[in-house]
mmCIF file with all atom_site columns, C-alpha atoms in Angstrom:
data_model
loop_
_atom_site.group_PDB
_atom_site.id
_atom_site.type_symbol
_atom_site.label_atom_id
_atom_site.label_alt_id
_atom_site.label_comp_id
_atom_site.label_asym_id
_atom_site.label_entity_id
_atom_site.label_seq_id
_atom_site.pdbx_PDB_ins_code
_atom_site.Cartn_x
_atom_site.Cartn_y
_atom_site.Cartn_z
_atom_site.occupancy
_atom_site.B_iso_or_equiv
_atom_site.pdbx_formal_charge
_atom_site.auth_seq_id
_atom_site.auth_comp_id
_atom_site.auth_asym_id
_atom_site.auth_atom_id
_atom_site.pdbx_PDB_model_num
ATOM 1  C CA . UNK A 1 1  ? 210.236 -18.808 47.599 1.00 0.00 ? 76  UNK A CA 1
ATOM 2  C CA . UNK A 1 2  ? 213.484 -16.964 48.552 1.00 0.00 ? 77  UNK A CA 1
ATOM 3  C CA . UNK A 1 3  ? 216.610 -17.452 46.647 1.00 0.00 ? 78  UNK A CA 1
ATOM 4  C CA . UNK A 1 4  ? 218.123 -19.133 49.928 1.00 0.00 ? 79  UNK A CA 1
ATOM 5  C CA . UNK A 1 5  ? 214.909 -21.120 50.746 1.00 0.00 ? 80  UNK A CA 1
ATOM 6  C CA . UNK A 1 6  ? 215.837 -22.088 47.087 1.00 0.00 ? 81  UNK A CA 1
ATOM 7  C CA . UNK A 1 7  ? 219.442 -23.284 48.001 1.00 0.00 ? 82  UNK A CA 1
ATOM 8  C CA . UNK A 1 8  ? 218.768 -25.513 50.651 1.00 0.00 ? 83  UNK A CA 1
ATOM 9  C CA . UNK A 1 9  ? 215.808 -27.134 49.086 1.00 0.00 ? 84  UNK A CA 1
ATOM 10 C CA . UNK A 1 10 ? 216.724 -27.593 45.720 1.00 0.00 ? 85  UNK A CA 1
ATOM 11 C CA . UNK A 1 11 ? 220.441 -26.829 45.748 1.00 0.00 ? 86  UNK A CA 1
ATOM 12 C CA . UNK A 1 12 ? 222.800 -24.170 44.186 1.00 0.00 ? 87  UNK A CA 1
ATOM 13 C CA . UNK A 1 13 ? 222.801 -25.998 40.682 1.00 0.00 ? 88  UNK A CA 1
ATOM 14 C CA . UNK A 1 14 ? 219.589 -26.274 40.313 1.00 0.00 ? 89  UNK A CA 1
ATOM 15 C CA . UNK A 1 15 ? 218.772 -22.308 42.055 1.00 0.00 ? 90  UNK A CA 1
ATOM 16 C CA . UNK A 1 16 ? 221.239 -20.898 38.917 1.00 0.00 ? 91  UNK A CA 1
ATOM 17 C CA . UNK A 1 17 ? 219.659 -23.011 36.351 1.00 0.00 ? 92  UNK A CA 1
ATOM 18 C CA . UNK A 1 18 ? 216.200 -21.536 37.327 1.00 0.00 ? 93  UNK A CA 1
ATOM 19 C CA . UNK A 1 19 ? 217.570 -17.747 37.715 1.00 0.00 ? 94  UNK A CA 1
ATOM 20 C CA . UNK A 1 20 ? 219.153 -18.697 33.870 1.00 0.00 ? 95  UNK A CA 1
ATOM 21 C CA . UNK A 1 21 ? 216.034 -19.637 32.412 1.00 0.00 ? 96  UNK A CA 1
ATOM 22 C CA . UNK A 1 22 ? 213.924 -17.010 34.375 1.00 0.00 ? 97  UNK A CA 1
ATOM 23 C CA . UNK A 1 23 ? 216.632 -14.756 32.630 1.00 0.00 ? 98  UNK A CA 1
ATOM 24 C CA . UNK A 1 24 ? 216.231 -16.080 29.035 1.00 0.00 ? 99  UNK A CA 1
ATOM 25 C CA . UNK A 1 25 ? 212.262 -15.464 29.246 1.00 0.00 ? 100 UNK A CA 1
ATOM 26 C CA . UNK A 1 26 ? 212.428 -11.821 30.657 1.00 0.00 ? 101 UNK A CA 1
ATOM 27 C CA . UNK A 1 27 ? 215.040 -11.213 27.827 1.00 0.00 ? 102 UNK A CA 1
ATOM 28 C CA . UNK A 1 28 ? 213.286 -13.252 25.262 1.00 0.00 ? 103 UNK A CA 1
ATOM 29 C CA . UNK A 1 29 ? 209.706 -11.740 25.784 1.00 0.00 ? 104 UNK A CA 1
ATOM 30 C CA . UNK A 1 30 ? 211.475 -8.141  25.762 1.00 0.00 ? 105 UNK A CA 1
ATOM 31 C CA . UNK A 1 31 ? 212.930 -8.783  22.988 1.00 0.00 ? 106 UNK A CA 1
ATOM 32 C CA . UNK A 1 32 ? 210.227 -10.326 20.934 1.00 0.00 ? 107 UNK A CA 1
ATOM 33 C CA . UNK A 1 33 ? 207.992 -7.303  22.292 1.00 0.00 ? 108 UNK A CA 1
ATOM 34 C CA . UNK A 1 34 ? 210.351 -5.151  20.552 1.00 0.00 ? 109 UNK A CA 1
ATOM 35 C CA . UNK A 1 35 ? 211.117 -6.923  17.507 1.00 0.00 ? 110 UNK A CA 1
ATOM 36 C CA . UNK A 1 36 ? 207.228 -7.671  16.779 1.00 0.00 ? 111 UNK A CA 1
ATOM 37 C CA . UNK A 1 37 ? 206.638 -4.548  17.401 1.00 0.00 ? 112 UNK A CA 1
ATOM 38 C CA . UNK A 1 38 ? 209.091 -2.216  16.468 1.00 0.00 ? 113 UNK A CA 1
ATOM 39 C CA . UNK A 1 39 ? 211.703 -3.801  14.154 1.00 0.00 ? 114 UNK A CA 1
ATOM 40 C CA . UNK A 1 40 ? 208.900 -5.533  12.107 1.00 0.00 ? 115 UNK A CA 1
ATOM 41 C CA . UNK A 1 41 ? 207.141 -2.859  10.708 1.00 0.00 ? 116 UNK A CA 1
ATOM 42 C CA . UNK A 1 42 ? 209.813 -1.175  9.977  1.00 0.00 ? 117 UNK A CA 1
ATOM 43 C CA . UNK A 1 43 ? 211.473 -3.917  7.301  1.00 0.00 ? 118 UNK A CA 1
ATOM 44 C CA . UNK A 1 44 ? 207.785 -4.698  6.184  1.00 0.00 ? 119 UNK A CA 1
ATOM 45 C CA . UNK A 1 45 ? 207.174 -0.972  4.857  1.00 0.00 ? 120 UNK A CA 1
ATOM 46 C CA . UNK A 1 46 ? 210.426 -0.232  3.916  1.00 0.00 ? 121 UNK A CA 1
ATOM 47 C CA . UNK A 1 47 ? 211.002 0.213   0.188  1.00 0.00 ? 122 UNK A CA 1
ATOM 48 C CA . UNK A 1 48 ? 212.000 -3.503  -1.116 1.00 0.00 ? 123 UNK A CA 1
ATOM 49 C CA . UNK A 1 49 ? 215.596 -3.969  -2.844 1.00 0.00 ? 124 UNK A CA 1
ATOM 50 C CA . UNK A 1 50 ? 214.592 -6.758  -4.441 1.00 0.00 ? 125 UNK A CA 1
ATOM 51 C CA . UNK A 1 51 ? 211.352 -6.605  -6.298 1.00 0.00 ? 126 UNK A CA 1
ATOM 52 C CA . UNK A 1 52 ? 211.213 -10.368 -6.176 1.00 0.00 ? 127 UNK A CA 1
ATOM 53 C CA . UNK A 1 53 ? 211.082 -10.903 -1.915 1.00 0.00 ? 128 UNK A CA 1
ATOM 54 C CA . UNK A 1 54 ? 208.117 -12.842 -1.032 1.00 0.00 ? 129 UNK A CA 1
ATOM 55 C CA . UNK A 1 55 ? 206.996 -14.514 2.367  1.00 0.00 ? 130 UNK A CA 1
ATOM 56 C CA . UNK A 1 56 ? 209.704 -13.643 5.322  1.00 0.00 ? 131 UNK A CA 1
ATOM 57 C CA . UNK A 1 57 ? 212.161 -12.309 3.094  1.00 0.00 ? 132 UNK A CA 1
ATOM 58 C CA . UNK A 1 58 ? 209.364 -9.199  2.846  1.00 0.00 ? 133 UNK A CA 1
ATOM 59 C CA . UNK A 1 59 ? 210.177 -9.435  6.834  1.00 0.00 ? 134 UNK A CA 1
ATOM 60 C CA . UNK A 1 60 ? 213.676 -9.274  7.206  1.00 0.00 ? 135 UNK A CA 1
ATOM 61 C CA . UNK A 1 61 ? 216.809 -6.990  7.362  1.00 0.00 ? 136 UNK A CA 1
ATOM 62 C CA . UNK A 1 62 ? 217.793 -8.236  3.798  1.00 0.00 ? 137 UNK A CA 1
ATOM 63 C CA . UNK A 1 63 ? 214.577 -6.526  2.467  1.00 0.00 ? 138 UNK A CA 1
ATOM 64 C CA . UNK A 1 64 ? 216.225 -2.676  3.130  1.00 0.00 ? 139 UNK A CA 1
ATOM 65 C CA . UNK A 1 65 ? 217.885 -1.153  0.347  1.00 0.00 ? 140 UNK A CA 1
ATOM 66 C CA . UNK A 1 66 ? 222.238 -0.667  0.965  1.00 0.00 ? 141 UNK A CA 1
ATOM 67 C CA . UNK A 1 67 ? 221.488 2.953   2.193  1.00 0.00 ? 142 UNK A CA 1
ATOM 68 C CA . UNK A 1 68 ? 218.475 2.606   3.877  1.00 0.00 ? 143 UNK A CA 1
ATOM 69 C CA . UNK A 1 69 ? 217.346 5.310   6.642  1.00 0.00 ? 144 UNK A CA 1
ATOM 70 C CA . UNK A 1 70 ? 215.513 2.628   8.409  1.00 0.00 ? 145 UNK A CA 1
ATOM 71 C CA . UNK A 1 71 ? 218.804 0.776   8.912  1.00 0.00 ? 146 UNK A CA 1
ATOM 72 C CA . UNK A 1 72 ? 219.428 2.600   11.917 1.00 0.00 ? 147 UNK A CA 1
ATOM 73 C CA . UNK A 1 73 ? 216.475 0.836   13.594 1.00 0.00 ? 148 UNK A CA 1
ATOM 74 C CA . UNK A 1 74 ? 218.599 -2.381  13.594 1.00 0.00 ? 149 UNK A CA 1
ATOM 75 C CA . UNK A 1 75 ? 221.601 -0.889  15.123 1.00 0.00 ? 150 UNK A CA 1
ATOM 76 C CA . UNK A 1 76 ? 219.887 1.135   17.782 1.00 0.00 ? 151 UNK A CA 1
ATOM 77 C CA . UNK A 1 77 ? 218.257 -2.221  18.892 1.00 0.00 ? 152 UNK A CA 1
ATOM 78 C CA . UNK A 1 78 ? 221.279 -3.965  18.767 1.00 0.00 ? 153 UNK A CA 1
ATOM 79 C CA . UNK A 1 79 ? 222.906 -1.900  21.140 1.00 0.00 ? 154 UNK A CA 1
ATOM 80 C CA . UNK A 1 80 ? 219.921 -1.992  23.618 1.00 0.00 ? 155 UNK A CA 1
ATOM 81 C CA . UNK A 1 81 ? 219.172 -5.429  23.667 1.00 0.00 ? 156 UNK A CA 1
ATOM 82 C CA . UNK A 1 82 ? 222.743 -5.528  24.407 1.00 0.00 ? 157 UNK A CA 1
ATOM 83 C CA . UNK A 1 83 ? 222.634 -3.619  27.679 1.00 0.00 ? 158 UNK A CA 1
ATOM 84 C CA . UNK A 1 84 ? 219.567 -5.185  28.397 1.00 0.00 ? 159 UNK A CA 1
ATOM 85 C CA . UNK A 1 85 ? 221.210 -8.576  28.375 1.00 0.00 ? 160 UNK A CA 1
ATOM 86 C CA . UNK A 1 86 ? 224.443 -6.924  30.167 1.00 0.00 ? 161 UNK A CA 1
ATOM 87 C CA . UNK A 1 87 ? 221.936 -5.452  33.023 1.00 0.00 ? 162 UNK A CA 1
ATOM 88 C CA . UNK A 1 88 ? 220.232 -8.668  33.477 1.00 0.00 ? 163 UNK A CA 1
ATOM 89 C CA . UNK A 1 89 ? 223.288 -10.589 33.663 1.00 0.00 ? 164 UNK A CA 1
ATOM 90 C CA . UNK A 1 90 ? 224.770 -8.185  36.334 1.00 0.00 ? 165 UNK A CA 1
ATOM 91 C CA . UNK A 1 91 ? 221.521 -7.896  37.864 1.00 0.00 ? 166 UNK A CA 1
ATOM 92 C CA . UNK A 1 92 ? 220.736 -12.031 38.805 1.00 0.00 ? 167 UNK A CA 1
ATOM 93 C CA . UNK A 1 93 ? 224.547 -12.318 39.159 1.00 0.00 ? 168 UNK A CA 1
ATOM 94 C CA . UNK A 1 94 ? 224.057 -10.212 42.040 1.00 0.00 ? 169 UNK A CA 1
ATOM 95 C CA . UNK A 1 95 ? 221.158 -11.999 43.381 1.00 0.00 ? 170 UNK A CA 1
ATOM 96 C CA . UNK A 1 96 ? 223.136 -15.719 43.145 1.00 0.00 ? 171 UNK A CA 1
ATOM 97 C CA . UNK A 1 97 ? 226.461 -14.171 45.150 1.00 0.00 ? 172 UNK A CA 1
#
């Protein structure tokens, strides 16, 4: 169904609240692609600053030591989920004007 089709059926309300969760799930399961697959392993084999960490903390950004090299991993992902988010906002913006 067409975005206009879309309009008149439903109405313009309901047309943006679709495009806003169709947006959350393509950035949500790009994301979580990323982060499962990428930003994961790296906390899980980096070298533990605290010998204690069990369960998720094993799993998490608190688990790299102050200096860490694998610290960059978090940043670079930071800024591209941020465009990400900034080219699918720009992108269904379009498509709703």
């Amino acid at each position: 169904m067409s975005d206009e089709q879309m309009i008149q059926r439903c109405g313009l309300d309901m047309t943006i609240i679709l495009q806003l969760a169709k947006l959350g799930i393509i950035f949500f399961t790009i994301t979580t692609i990323f982060g499962i697959g990428v930003i994961l392993p790296v906390d899980k084999t980096a070298v533990p600053s605290n010998q204690n960490a069990t369960g998720f903390e094993t799993l998490s950004y608190s688990n790299l030591e102050k200096n860490a090299p694998q610290i960059w991993c978090h940043w670079v992902f930071t800024y591209i989920f941020s465009f990400l988010m900034f080219y699918l906002l720009d992108y269904f913006n379009a498509r709703v004007s």
